[in-house]
Structures are given as structure tokens and as C-alpha cells.
Amino acid sequence: MSRKSLTFLGLGLTALVAGLAVFTHAPAAHAAPPAPVQLLNVSYDPTRELYVDFNALFAKEWKSKTQQEVTIQQSHGGSGKQARAVIDGLDADVVTLALAYDIDAIAKNAQLLPADWQKRLPNNSSPYTSTIVFLVRKGNPKGIKDWNDLAKPGVSVITPNPNTSGGARWNYLAAWGYALRNNGKDEAKAKDFVAAIFKNVPVLDSGARGSTTTFVQRGLGDVLIAWENEAFLSLKEFGADKFEIVSPPTSILAEPPVAIVDKNVAKHGTKEVAEAYLKFLYSDAGQEVAAKNFYRPRNESATGKAGVAFPKIELFTIDEVFGGWTKAQATHFADGGVFDQIAKAGK
Amino acid sequence: MSNPTPTIPAAAATAASSSGGAPGRTAGPASRHARRDPWWVRATLITITLLFLGLFLALPLASVMAEALRKGVGAYFASFNDSAALSAIYLTLISAALSVPTNLVFGVAAAWAIAKFEFTGKSLLISLIDLPFAISPVISGLIFVLLFGLQGWMGPWLREHDIKIIFAVPGIVLATVFVTFPFVARELIPLMQEQGTDEEQAALVLGANGWQTFWHVTLPNIRWALLYGVILCNARAMGEFGAVSVVSGHIRGRTNTLPLHVEILYNEYNFVAAFATASLLAGLAILTLVAKSAVEWQVARRRKASAAENAAEH
């Protein structure tokens, strides 16, 4: 046994050393065949399929431009949890999260990037957008058409927990925004409306993917409040004969932002390739991949090329209705905030 | 239904014949009483046991296999022919291969100190060894984040010197070592305490030094318990989810162990690959159980042999 374990130990140490060597290797600027480089993209749950496609495309593009091999590694999870991991030292070169507040948290708590990071790239640093729609069972047996149908008694609604999930916060704010618009901006009525929806929620999963699985796989609930891209993906994965998408007339414009993590790219010497990576998201090819994966591209011509038809929805922004993420977060999702009050009253 | 002992009352006779037809005359009072239990009591108990085992052990295992093979054997094996899966298998083996020997050495050292010596703070040491059992694995993971995370005690220094602990392989190994620490020591302590120090003292009197005493006297006495502890430790090391999940960072192809890889695949709607990987983990667990039973069987055999030897001496 001892010889065997020694061999294993040796193997393990070799792997460790090799791993460290790769991490510390900086890309050479213009040497004949530049040394291969690695990027770590820390992202949220529903972007898995998008970045599988996009990473392959970017690696090809970068290789033809610079002769350098680039491998992009991915880490996915709930947006808030992922931000926490980067704050605790997960070595992300770029973060592509569900909402600006989570990247703000990285800037604020770990100073890994400047506070004005969102101004560095066009469109609030969000190369693609999405919105919040409903996924219902085939034939829409409960006749769900708009947000007010979710608050009706006897409708079972699936949505993740806003305390842990970025997607769930968008869901919550979309419902709130709808209520404000239809009640002459009455905050108290909006609170009652959102509370009525959450009364209809039998399970609060911790992430958007978990909620989708609950609705689609486990068959719970009449309606799933979901990212539009997640809803389209469910149709593709599980068949349009089982589910259908209901787009409400109004919803929120969700802008998932991207940023390079300045201190990490400086340490790895990957600033150039990381910047090119994010900029490539805005290129025609990048926009088309986003549309193919059911994210709304900023460049609308990409939608046609990808062959995806996004329904027309009147979209309001978080800045218009809530005065930005920081304010929305403090009012609604902080400890003892409006969501906590609703959750407590619902019990 | 031929019964060789017609003097037994009718009820007992049916019972005896249904349990193989052996005559119950010569058996002791206890077994005789058991045989008099009505057949339906025994049948009900056996059915309940089998149903329970089937429902909670066989059925889940079978459903894992069924899901894994849903799209055929080709798809099943294709699940492992993927760089992320291979890297998860490799990382799981590496972390087990590093943590099991570590815990073997420390577990034997701790058990030896506790069972063979008297010193102050002994009960504190025993409690410390039990600590990983007592706290939730998630907390175990968070301990390492607090220690080595960028905002943690040693984080800034580690970053300055470009040493990566958490969200890298060292952190995963550390977390695994921590959660599996008690297995070897816990297995050894009661046995070594029961064995006492007589043989070691005899060895010392005969002129053996400490190392020789350990190597030729203590170790042979504990080897089966040690192997048993190592097997349990290995099973947990390969299957640990909670603590490893906290320190892993979930980087595909770099810091995912097998249990984490199963979760990722499941979340990607890749159910065949998820269950195929799960079946691999289940296979490892079953291998462990077989090894464990083999060791138990060995132990029982040796015990019987030594008991017979003792009886022969008297």
C-alpha cells in the first residue's frame, strides 16, 4: 500500500505543480507562437449553453488574429453566490453575472475592479438583455395572460428565492413594476400584489435552474416565472408539445452585465485577451450566438440571422422604476427589507 | 410435509417444517420459542424488511442505472469520454489518494497516543478528533474560506505570494482531509484501548525500542481495524459534497470532483451523463462495501480461530 500511495502522492504533487505553472504563465506579447493562455469566466446559472458556444467561437477568432491558443474555463452558479466566491478569491478574469448589483458587490467588498466598471463597455456593460416571461403547461389550462393572473387564488406559481437568486430578483421587480403601473404608482398596493403572488408559491428554490427543474422535471406548479432565455431553452430541451411561453404585455428589461476583474487580469497578465473576449460579445458574431441562445441581442439584425423571433413586450428598466440596483436592493432585498416582510406575513 | 418428530404439537410442527423441516427437540429454549412464532408473524417481518431494503436501497440504485442507460450503452460510456468528466474522476482520485494516507498516518498517531499513554488534555484531543463528525460539512468548508479566502485571515498574504489554496486543488484536498479525519482514529481507539499496553510493555522489557515495538507489536494487532478505517475514510473522501462544494469554485475541468460534476450535469439537463456519473460513484461505493465486508469476515474468522486456540490451551 505504501508504494502505491507514494506514487499517488507523487502524481498529485506533479499535478499541483503543473497547475500552478499554468496559472502563473503570462501570455507572451509577440513571440513566434505565443504561449497558450487561460481565462476563467465566472457566470450565473442560465448562461451555460450560451458560453459553451461563445467560447468556442472566440477561441477560433483569437487564434486567427494572434496565433495564440486560448482556453476559457467556466464556473456557473447562483449569481449572488458566484459574486461571493470572487470576493473570497475565486480567480475570475471576467465576470458575467445576472445583475449589476452583484458586480458592484465585488467592487465594493474586494476592490478587485473600479466602482464605475459599468461605464467601461457600451449599453451599461450588458451586451445582451433578456426579460421575464411565463412558462405554462401546454394549452395554458389556467388561462394565464398577464401578471395579475399570477396573483389569483388557486394558481400555483414557481419562482426562485430572491434572497439567493438574481433571476428571482428580476421576477420580483417585474411584478412590482407591473403593479405600480396599474395602480397609479401606489407602493402599498404593489406590495399587496407581490405578496399575493408569493402566497401562490409552493417551493422557493435557491436558483433559477432549480426552479426550472422543479416546474419542468418534477411537474410542480401551473406557471414558472422565468428568464425568457430559460423559457425558450426549456421548450427546446423538453419539447414544445409539453409547455408554452406566455409573454406578458409589459415586463422588465433585464440587463445581465459583464466586466473584467482588473486585479485578477493584472496578476495573470490576461488583460488584453479578457478585454477582447468581452468586446467580442458585442460583435456581429457574438450577438448572433447570444440570439441563438435566446438572449435578446443589442444589435437587432442578429435576431433575424439567428432565426429566433422574440415577441414584442413593452419593457421598463430598473433605473426608471426603482432608481437603480443599489436602491432596489436596499429597499426590497436587504435583511428585513420588503421581501422579508412579505415572506414573514405569508407564513 | 413429512415430519420426523410426531410428538411435537401441531403448531410447532408446521413452524419447524416451514423453516426447513429440522427437528426442534435438541435446540435450546430460546430458539424453540422462536420456532413457535406463527408463520405469518415471521412472513410479515421478512416482507417488511425486504420491502424497506427494496424501497430505500435497491430501487434508487436501479433507477440510477435505468436513467443512466436510458439512451443506450453507447451514450452511457460517452458520458465518461469527456474532458470535464475525466478531470473530475482524476481530481476525485487525487483528493482521495492524498487525504487517505494523510489520515492514515495522523489517525494511527492520534489513536496510539490516546490509547497507550496518559496525558493532560487527552479528553480535549478526543473531542477535537470528533469535531468533523459533529459539525455540518458546509461549515467545514466555510472554515477554510474564512482562513484562506481573499477576505480571510491569510488571504492577502497568500495572494501576494501567488499561492492558491481555496478554489483550487489544495483547498479541496484540505476540506476532504478535514471531513474524513475521524474515520481512522475512531476505528482504532476502542480496539487499542481494549488491547491495553501489556504486549508493548513486554516488548520494551525484552529490549525493543519504541519504533520496533510499534512496528512489530502494535501495528500487527490493529491492522484489520486500520484497514476498515481506511476503507470508510476512502468512501467518504470520494463522496464528499458539502465541504468540497464550498471551497471548489465549480470551475469545470479544473476544480470539480465527481459529486460536483453530477450536480452540474443535472443542472445542464444532461440527465444521462449525470446518472452515468452517479452510477460510477455508486459503483465505487459498492466496491467499498464489498471490501468492508471482506475485512469484517476476515476479522470474524481470526477471532474464532484465536478463541478456538484459547479453548485448546485450557
XYZ file of C-alpha atoms in Angstrom:
661
model
C 0.000 0.000 0.000
C 2.756 2.431 0.883
C 4.412 2.293 -2.509
C 1.074 2.788 -4.220
C 0.145 5.745 -2.084
C 3.560 7.253 -2.648
C 3.010 7.002 -6.387
C -0.352 8.696 -5.986
C 1.181 11.360 -3.792
C 3.815 11.971 -6.406
C 1.176 12.177 -9.112
C -0.847 14.616 -7.036
C 2.115 16.866 -6.376
C 3.087 16.835 -10.030
C -0.435 17.820 -10.978
C -0.357 20.610 -8.428
C 2.918 21.992 -9.673
C 1.773 21.738 -13.272
C -1.452 23.523 -12.382
C 0.376 26.346 -10.648
C 2.748 26.666 -13.570
C -0.192 27.135 -15.921
C -1.815 29.776 -13.723
C 1.300 31.885 -13.400
C 2.187 31.723 -17.053
C 1.699 35.113 -18.687
C 0.988 35.285 -22.412
C 3.893 36.480 -24.462
C 3.046 39.579 -26.481
C 4.670 38.893 -29.849
C 6.867 35.817 -29.570
C 6.663 33.491 -32.585
C 3.972 31.042 -31.359
C 2.589 32.782 -28.270
C 2.177 30.590 -25.188
C -1.384 29.327 -24.666
C -3.487 31.331 -22.263
C -6.416 30.541 -19.982
C -9.345 32.704 -18.998
C -11.785 31.986 -16.197
C -15.308 33.251 -16.796
C -17.396 33.206 -13.611
C -21.021 33.346 -14.648
C -24.544 32.672 -13.406
C -26.761 29.663 -13.940
C -28.667 30.016 -17.237
C -25.701 31.127 -19.359
C -24.151 27.641 -19.527
C -25.230 26.877 -23.073
C -24.517 30.411 -24.308
C -20.890 30.358 -23.192
C -20.222 26.839 -24.471
C -20.996 28.193 -27.964
C -19.447 31.598 -27.492
C -16.157 30.332 -26.006
C -15.532 28.031 -28.963
C -16.200 30.892 -31.351
C -13.950 33.313 -29.513
C -11.088 30.820 -29.247
C -11.182 30.423 -33.030
C -11.335 34.180 -33.590
C -8.451 34.878 -31.180
C -6.313 32.143 -32.692
C -6.717 33.505 -36.217
C -5.910 37.016 -35.014
C -2.943 36.367 -32.731
C -1.935 32.714 -33.300
C -2.436 32.253 -29.570
C -4.413 29.335 -28.125
C -6.954 30.428 -25.544
C -8.954 28.107 -23.315
C -11.883 29.578 -21.446
C -12.914 27.843 -18.269
C -16.382 28.266 -16.879
C -17.860 28.349 -13.415
C -21.645 28.582 -13.032
C -23.943 29.034 -10.052
C -26.432 31.415 -8.487
C -25.333 34.979 -9.327
C -25.046 36.143 -5.710
C -23.142 33.030 -4.704
C -20.732 33.440 -7.615
C -20.049 37.076 -6.695
C -19.330 35.940 -3.127
C -16.839 33.355 -4.435
C -14.992 36.015 -6.478
C -14.891 38.239 -3.385
C -13.416 35.302 -1.458
C -10.717 34.793 -4.061
C -12.143 32.747 -6.935
C -9.696 33.874 -9.616
C -12.112 35.156 -12.279
C -10.649 37.026 -15.239
C -14.129 38.080 -16.317
C -17.464 38.014 -14.528
C -20.710 37.705 -16.474
C -23.424 37.858 -13.830
C -27.186 38.231 -13.662
C -27.327 41.784 -12.340
C -25.127 44.811 -11.833
C -25.563 44.739 -8.070
C -23.546 41.525 -7.801
C -20.587 43.045 -9.673
C -20.981 46.201 -7.548
C -20.570 43.936 -4.528
C -17.249 42.660 -5.882
C -16.064 46.236 -6.447
C -17.206 47.316 -3.006
C -16.099 44.370 -0.867
C -12.905 43.261 -2.543
C -11.887 46.309 -4.649
C -10.964 43.976 -7.492
C -12.370 46.413 -10.065
C -13.247 50.123 -10.000
C -16.698 51.233 -8.813
C -17.519 52.765 -12.217
C -16.961 49.456 -14.049
C -20.378 49.625 -15.693
C -19.394 52.662 -17.771
C -16.493 50.901 -19.463
C -18.487 48.977 -22.069
C -21.473 50.084 -24.192
C -25.116 49.571 -23.121
C -24.435 49.532 -19.365
C -21.883 46.775 -19.969
C -24.713 44.438 -20.951
C -24.063 43.003 -24.431
C -27.342 41.104 -24.402
C -30.572 41.522 -22.491
C -33.441 39.377 -21.502
C -36.785 39.798 -19.865
C -39.116 37.917 -17.595
C -41.870 35.768 -19.115
C -44.144 32.907 -18.059
C -43.794 29.244 -18.919
C -47.095 27.375 -18.665
C -48.239 23.823 -19.355
C -49.451 23.047 -22.882
C -52.801 24.603 -23.674
C -52.409 27.093 -20.816
C -55.111 25.383 -18.681
C -55.234 28.228 -16.148
C -55.551 30.875 -18.865
C -52.559 32.928 -17.742
C -52.019 36.054 -19.848
C -50.654 38.805 -17.638
C -49.094 39.463 -14.243
C -52.451 39.851 -12.475
C -53.311 36.225 -13.342
C -50.436 35.089 -11.107
C -51.997 36.701 -8.037
C -55.311 34.889 -8.426
C -56.126 32.275 -5.813
C -55.689 28.681 -6.965
C -52.821 29.418 -9.359
C -49.611 27.693 -8.299
C -46.554 29.819 -9.183
C -42.911 28.637 -9.297
C -40.120 31.196 -8.796
C -36.763 31.002 -7.014
C -35.866 32.783 -3.780
C -34.967 36.477 -4.306
C -32.543 36.339 -1.397
C -30.236 33.950 -3.246
C -31.145 34.150 -6.931
C -30.514 37.031 -9.292
C -33.210 35.805 -11.662
C -35.716 35.751 -8.815
C -34.991 39.400 -8.061
C -35.762 40.295 -11.663
C -39.011 38.280 -11.377
C -39.986 40.084 -8.215
C -39.169 43.544 -9.542
C -41.019 42.856 -12.807
C -44.163 42.019 -10.828
C -43.685 45.084 -8.650
C -43.185 47.339 -11.668
C -46.349 45.982 -13.281
C -48.333 46.677 -10.105
C -47.010 50.247 -9.835
C -48.020 50.968 -13.430
C -51.532 49.657 -12.964
C -52.195 51.241 -9.577
C -51.059 54.809 -10.165
C -47.648 54.198 -8.543
C -49.209 53.161 -5.232
C -46.404 51.354 -3.343
C -48.739 49.803 -0.756
C -50.912 48.260 -3.463
C -47.802 46.977 -5.237
C -46.701 45.309 -2.024
C -50.094 43.607 -1.600
C -49.973 42.456 -5.210
C -46.489 40.920 -4.946
C -47.433 39.357 -1.598
C -50.462 37.741 -3.276
C -48.186 36.213 -5.930
C -45.757 34.855 -3.365
C -48.681 33.358 -1.439
C -49.173 31.153 -4.510
C -45.575 29.873 -4.478
C -45.273 26.333 -3.039
C -41.447 25.970 -3.311
C -38.747 28.640 -3.340
C -35.654 27.105 -4.964
C -32.322 28.806 -4.421
C -31.523 29.341 -8.103
C -33.264 29.854 -11.451
C -32.118 26.474 -12.794
C -33.501 24.753 -9.712
C -36.915 26.347 -10.252
C -36.950 25.339 -13.901
C -36.211 21.745 -12.919
C -38.962 21.885 -10.284
C -41.504 23.032 -12.856
C -40.351 21.013 -15.852
C -38.995 17.797 -14.346
C -40.917 17.433 -11.129
C -44.108 18.802 -12.660
C -44.952 21.214 -9.846
C -46.913 24.429 -10.404
C -49.143 25.945 -13.095
C -46.741 28.668 -14.168
C -42.999 29.278 -13.944
C -41.806 32.878 -13.825
C -38.595 32.651 -15.760
C -35.897 34.349 -17.750
C -37.054 34.490 -21.341
C -33.925 32.633 -22.455
C -34.530 29.941 -19.841
C -38.135 29.536 -21.017
C -37.069 29.187 -24.665
C -34.414 26.672 -23.637
C -36.991 24.587 -21.750
C -39.107 24.406 -24.887
C -36.078 23.317 -26.877
C -34.929 20.726 -24.309
C -38.254 19.256 -23.300
C -40.401 19.792 -26.361
C -42.936 22.393 -27.397
C -45.643 19.750 -27.032
C -45.493 19.978 -23.252
C -45.086 23.668 -22.476
C -45.743 27.054 -23.983
C -44.386 30.533 -23.366
C -46.737 33.332 -22.380
C -45.241 36.782 -22.821
C -46.992 39.385 -20.685
C -47.713 42.737 -22.396
C -45.290 44.517 -20.047
C -42.208 43.259 -18.259
C -38.808 44.377 -17.054
C -35.688 44.832 -19.171
C -33.115 42.557 -17.561
C -29.562 43.607 -18.295
C -27.036 40.951 -17.259
C -23.710 42.804 -17.195
C -20.151 41.693 -17.932
C -16.840 43.055 -16.645
C -13.168 42.210 -16.483
C -11.790 41.809 -12.972
C -8.897 44.271 -13.150
C -6.720 42.990 -10.324
C -7.024 39.370 -11.411
C -6.190 40.020 -15.072
C -3.243 42.169 -13.979
C -1.977 39.271 -11.885
C -2.462 36.719 -14.671
C -1.291 39.022 -17.470
C -4.553 38.348 -19.319
C -5.915 41.890 -19.636
C -5.667 42.060 -23.408
C -7.369 38.743 -24.134
C -10.026 39.309 -21.434
C -10.931 42.689 -22.926
C -11.071 41.213 -26.415
C -13.292 38.427 -25.071
C -15.895 40.833 -23.693
C -15.744 43.116 -26.737
C -16.346 40.097 -28.963
C -19.730 39.699 -27.242
C -20.747 42.965 -28.949
C -19.533 41.881 -32.413
C -21.959 40.633 -35.065
C -20.848 37.046 -34.490
C -21.158 37.386 -30.715
C -24.591 38.937 -30.959
C -25.749 36.127 -33.203
C -24.597 33.479 -30.709
C -26.457 35.346 -27.968
C -29.644 35.408 -30.069
C -29.263 31.724 -30.916
C -29.182 31.029 -27.191
C -32.342 33.117 -26.760
C -30.793 36.244 -25.283
C -32.046 39.442 -26.880
C -29.085 40.916 -28.761
C -28.433 44.673 -28.660
C -27.949 44.599 -32.413
C -31.397 43.648 -33.692
C -30.236 42.413 -37.075
C -28.613 39.475 -35.270
C -32.056 38.190 -34.273
C -33.052 37.565 -37.868
C -29.752 35.829 -38.653
C -30.171 33.520 -35.690
C -33.710 32.692 -36.751
C -35.260 33.425 -33.360
C -38.398 35.555 -33.108
C -38.666 37.469 -29.844
C -42.217 38.612 -29.069
C -42.820 42.350 -28.668
C -43.043 43.244 -24.984
C -43.153 46.737 -23.525
C -40.080 46.791 -21.301
C -39.390 49.144 -18.406
C -35.932 49.487 -16.859
C -34.863 49.194 -13.280
C -33.473 52.743 -13.363
C -36.841 54.212 -14.436
C -38.959 52.375 -11.882
C -36.670 51.673 -8.949
C -33.859 54.233 -9.324
C -31.159 51.627 -9.948
C -29.991 48.362 -8.406
C -28.437 49.762 -5.258
C -31.691 51.391 -4.258
C -33.847 48.418 -5.255
C -31.566 46.076 -3.352
C -31.641 48.188 -0.189
C -35.429 48.606 -0.215
C -36.506 45.137 -1.246
C -33.858 42.507 -0.646
C -31.801 43.729 2.315
C -32.248 41.972 5.668
C -35.715 42.952 6.904
C -36.494 44.560 3.528
C -39.843 44.422 1.757
C -39.366 40.845 0.549
C -38.574 39.623 4.063
C -41.732 41.365 5.319
C -43.801 39.695 2.600
C -42.265 36.290 3.305
C -42.908 36.658 7.038
C -46.512 37.805 6.585
C -47.145 34.890 4.215
C -46.325 32.310 6.885
C -44.528 -32.256 4.685
C -43.140 -35.388 6.286
C -42.256 -34.676 9.887
C -39.775 -36.961 11.599
C -40.845 -35.975 15.145
C -44.552 -36.641 15.500
C -44.576 -35.876 19.259
C -44.278 -32.085 18.666
C -47.611 -30.224 18.887
C -49.199 -29.304 15.576
C -48.411 -25.543 15.522
C -44.744 -26.092 16.250
C -44.623 -28.816 13.674
C -45.787 -26.548 10.857
C -43.327 -23.920 12.004
C -40.485 -26.393 12.054
C -41.302 -27.789 8.650
C -41.597 -24.353 7.081
C -38.179 -23.418 8.446
C -36.564 -26.321 6.703
C -38.049 -29.310 8.497
C -35.232 -29.670 11.040
C -36.279 -31.337 14.317
C -36.553 -28.794 17.137
C -36.171 -31.219 20.049
C -32.476 -30.738 20.759
C -32.455 -26.934 20.353
C -32.279 -24.610 23.404
C -35.352 -22.908 24.830
C -34.753 -19.593 23.018
C -34.619 -20.996 19.506
C -37.517 -23.243 20.310
C -39.544 -20.230 21.287
C -38.636 -18.518 18.014
C -39.834 -21.504 16.091
C -43.160 -21.349 17.815
C -43.819 -17.845 16.412
C -46.710 -18.149 13.988
C -45.582 -18.266 10.371
C -47.449 -15.096 9.474
C -45.520 -13.057 12.031
C -42.266 -14.120 10.510
C -43.552 -13.711 6.980
C -44.769 -10.187 7.757
C -41.472 -9.178 9.353
C -39.446 -10.585 6.481
C -41.703 -8.886 3.927
C -41.412 -5.547 5.694
C -37.639 -5.839 5.815
C -37.380 -6.776 2.163
C -39.783 -4.031 1.133
C -37.824 -1.476 3.121
C -34.490 -2.587 1.658
C -36.001 -2.639 -1.806
C -37.589 0.767 -1.482
C -34.647 2.570 0.081
C -31.649 0.745 -1.377
C -32.366 -1.373 -4.413
C -34.929 0.868 -6.094
C -32.834 4.086 -6.035
C -29.783 2.180 -7.280
C -31.804 0.548 -10.017
C -33.350 3.857 -11.052
C -29.905 5.454 -11.256
C -28.805 2.680 -13.575
C -32.042 2.844 -15.592
C -31.722 6.608 -16.100
C -28.052 6.258 -16.990
C -28.799 3.625 -19.619
C -31.899 5.350 -20.978
C -30.207 6.276 -24.241
C -28.243 3.061 -24.547
C -24.844 1.719 -23.559
C -23.080 3.942 -26.093
C -24.404 7.129 -24.532
C -23.556 5.738 -21.093
C -19.900 5.298 -21.914
C -19.762 8.501 -23.942
C -20.532 10.329 -20.673
C -17.093 9.420 -19.375
C -15.303 10.239 -22.602
C -15.366 13.952 -21.955
C -12.506 16.067 -20.665
C -14.579 17.552 -17.837
C -15.693 14.097 -16.662
C -12.173 12.700 -16.841
C -10.815 15.656 -14.951
C -13.497 15.158 -12.254
C -12.597 11.472 -11.942
C -8.918 12.378 -11.765
C -9.471 15.066 -9.138
C -11.606 12.742 -7.020
C -8.909 10.061 -7.132
C -6.191 12.610 -6.358
C -8.000 14.052 -3.360
C -8.746 10.569 -2.006
C -5.163 9.488 -2.677
C -3.823 12.462 -0.764
C -6.316 12.550 2.103
C -6.476 8.828 2.912
C -2.715 8.358 3.538
C -2.638 11.624 5.493
C -5.459 10.468 7.727
C -3.902 7.024 7.991
C -0.721 8.474 9.464
C -2.417 11.045 11.699
C -5.189 8.662 12.728
C -2.740 5.973 13.843
C -0.600 8.551 15.646
C -3.600 10.039 17.440
C -5.097 6.657 18.366
C -1.735 5.428 19.618
C -1.235 8.473 21.786
C -4.757 8.279 23.182
C -4.946 4.540 23.802
C -1.446 3.817 25.084
C -0.491 6.936 27.044
C -1.873 9.101 29.821
C -1.506 12.853 29.455
C -3.384 16.020 30.311
C -5.719 17.279 27.636
C -6.500 13.764 26.415
C -10.255 14.187 26.525
C -9.887 17.505 24.710
C -7.944 15.727 21.964
C -10.673 13.085 21.679
C -13.315 15.805 21.335
C -11.240 17.567 18.686
C -10.976 14.362 16.667
C -14.764 14.052 16.774
C -15.297 17.662 15.706
C -15.580 16.987 11.951
C -18.369 14.468 12.715
C -20.220 16.954 14.851
C -20.335 19.963 12.533
C -22.045 20.253 9.177
C -19.733 19.799 6.152
C -20.804 23.220 4.867
C -19.343 24.796 7.999
C -16.164 22.772 7.478
C -15.876 24.328 4.038
C -16.576 27.821 5.304
C -13.814 27.443 7.907
C -11.340 27.197 5.038
C -12.906 30.166 3.247
C -12.515 32.194 6.438
C -8.896 31.102 6.783
C -7.653 31.209 3.205
C -10.252 33.317 1.358
C -9.192 36.652 -0.077
C -11.052 38.435 2.735
C -9.883 35.821 5.256
C -7.020 35.789 7.730
C -4.305 34.570 5.412
C -5.862 35.653 2.112
C -3.869 38.799 1.326
C -0.552 37.148 2.190
C -1.364 34.102 0.053
C -2.340 36.299 -2.874
C 0.851 38.306 -2.584
C 2.897 35.136 -2.760
C 0.737 33.683 -5.516
C -0.295 30.619 -3.531
C -3.743 29.259 -4.240
C -5.499 27.238 -1.575
C -9.255 27.590 -1.891
C -10.934 27.404 -5.294
C -8.019 25.142 -6.252
C -6.887 21.578 -5.654
C -5.140 22.204 -2.287
C -8.376 23.549 -0.785
C -10.344 20.549 -1.998
C -7.782 18.175 -0.507
C -7.736 20.124 2.781
C -11.523 20.070 3.054
C -11.559 16.345 2.311
C -8.861 15.647 4.891
C -10.831 17.627 7.441
C -14.165 15.837 6.972
C -12.596 12.378 6.817
C -10.222 12.888 9.720
C -12.126 10.935 12.419
C -12.643 7.685 10.490
C -9.280 6.012 11.074
C -8.734 7.316 14.603
C -12.292 6.485 15.724
C -11.964 2.941 14.417
C -8.660 2.354 16.214
C -9.152 3.983 19.613
C -11.635 1.485 21.168
C -9.682 -1.515 19.900
C -6.329 -0.196 21.103
C -7.792 0.704 24.479
C -9.218 -2.794 24.819
C -5.874 -4.349 23.907
C -4.117 -2.400 26.650
C -0.355 -1.947 26.906
C 0.733 -5.378 28.189
C 2.263 -6.585 24.961
C 4.076 -3.295 24.353
C 5.473 -3.378 27.870
C 6.667 -6.925 27.342
C 8.382 -5.856 24.125
C 10.079 -2.967 25.877
C 11.249 -5.223 28.692
C 12.719 -7.596 26.132
C 14.765 -4.687 24.761
C 12.806 -3.454 21.754
C 12.917 0.260 21.092
C 9.803 2.392 20.556
C 9.776 2.094 16.804
C 10.289 -1.681 16.884
C 7.510 -2.004 19.444
C 5.148 -0.075 17.232
C 6.110 -1.865 14.057
C 6.209 -5.464 15.361
C 3.692 -5.409 18.204
C 1.142 -2.589 17.929
C 0.638 -2.463 14.178
C 0.012 -6.210 13.612
C -2.619 -6.113 16.356
C -4.586 -3.303 14.744
C -4.140 -3.976 11.052
C -7.691 -5.156 10.353
C -9.295 -2.279 12.204
C -6.898 0.032 10.393
C -7.903 -1.331 7.013
C -11.557 -0.965 7.959
C -10.997 2.680 8.929
C -9.124 3.358 5.696
C -11.967 1.905 3.629
C -14.570 4.060 5.375
C -12.307 7.090 5.066
C -11.847 6.453 1.360
C -15.591 6.089 0.775
C -16.289 9.416 2.384
C -13.355 11.111 0.653
C -14.714 10.157 -2.752
C -18.310 11.001 -1.958
C -17.931 14.246 -0.001
C -20.124 17.003 -1.421
C -20.844 19.804 1.049
C -17.428 20.909 2.235
C -15.850 20.455 -1.179
C -18.676 22.390 -2.842
C -17.938 25.431 -0.680
C -14.208 25.553 -1.471
C -14.325 24.315 -5.057
C -15.379 27.356 -7.087
C -17.022 24.889 -9.523
C -14.589 25.508 -12.361
C -15.421 22.953 -14.998
C -12.451 20.772 -15.869
C -10.372 22.176 -13.042
C -11.968 22.063 -9.592
C -14.945 19.756 -9.982
C -14.940 16.439 -8.174
C -17.278 13.625 -9.213
C -20.157 14.543 -6.867
C -19.973 18.185 -8.010
C -19.810 17.067 -11.633
C -23.034 15.093 -11.158
C -24.782 18.224 -9.897
C -23.512 20.320 -12.812
C -24.609 17.781 -15.408
C -28.030 17.531 -13.804
C -28.398 21.309 -13.896
C -27.458 21.280 -17.564
C -30.363 18.926 -18.350
C -27.767 16.330 -19.246
C -29.564 13.620 -17.312
C -27.961 10.585 -18.953
C -24.449 11.805 -18.184
C -25.482 12.903 -14.681
C -26.862 9.477 -13.822
C -23.990 7.694 -15.567
C -21.535 9.608 -13.385
C -23.724 8.915 -10.357
C -23.635 5.213 -11.201
C -19.854 5.391 -11.260
C -19.915 6.848 -7.746
C -22.409 4.199 -6.670
C -20.113 1.550 -8.147
C -17.210 2.907 -6.105
C -19.420 2.787 -3.006
C -20.424 -0.817 -3.679
C -16.784 -1.802 -4.177
C -16.061 -0.171 -0.843
C -18.853 -2.135 0.810
C -17.556 -5.388 -0.645
C -14.070 -4.605 0.640
C -15.535 -3.709 4.016
C -17.461 -6.981 4.246
C -14.364 -8.921 3.252
C -12.424 -7.259 6.056
C -15.229 -7.918 8.558
C -15.318 -11.544 7.515
C -11.560 -11.813 7.993
C -11.818 -10.272 11.440
C -14.588 -12.670 12.494
C -12.624 -15.657 11.205
C -9.486 -14.643 13.064
C -11.445 -14.047 16.232
C -12.992 -17.523 16.010
C -9.590 -19.036 15.339
C -7.986 -17.351 18.323
C -10.953 -18.302 20.549
C -10.524 -21.940 19.486
C -6.817 -21.664 20.206
C -7.538 -20.298 23.675
C -10.029 -23.081 24.338
C -7.481 -25.684 23.246
C -4.881 -24.270 25.614
C -7.138 -24.615 28.659
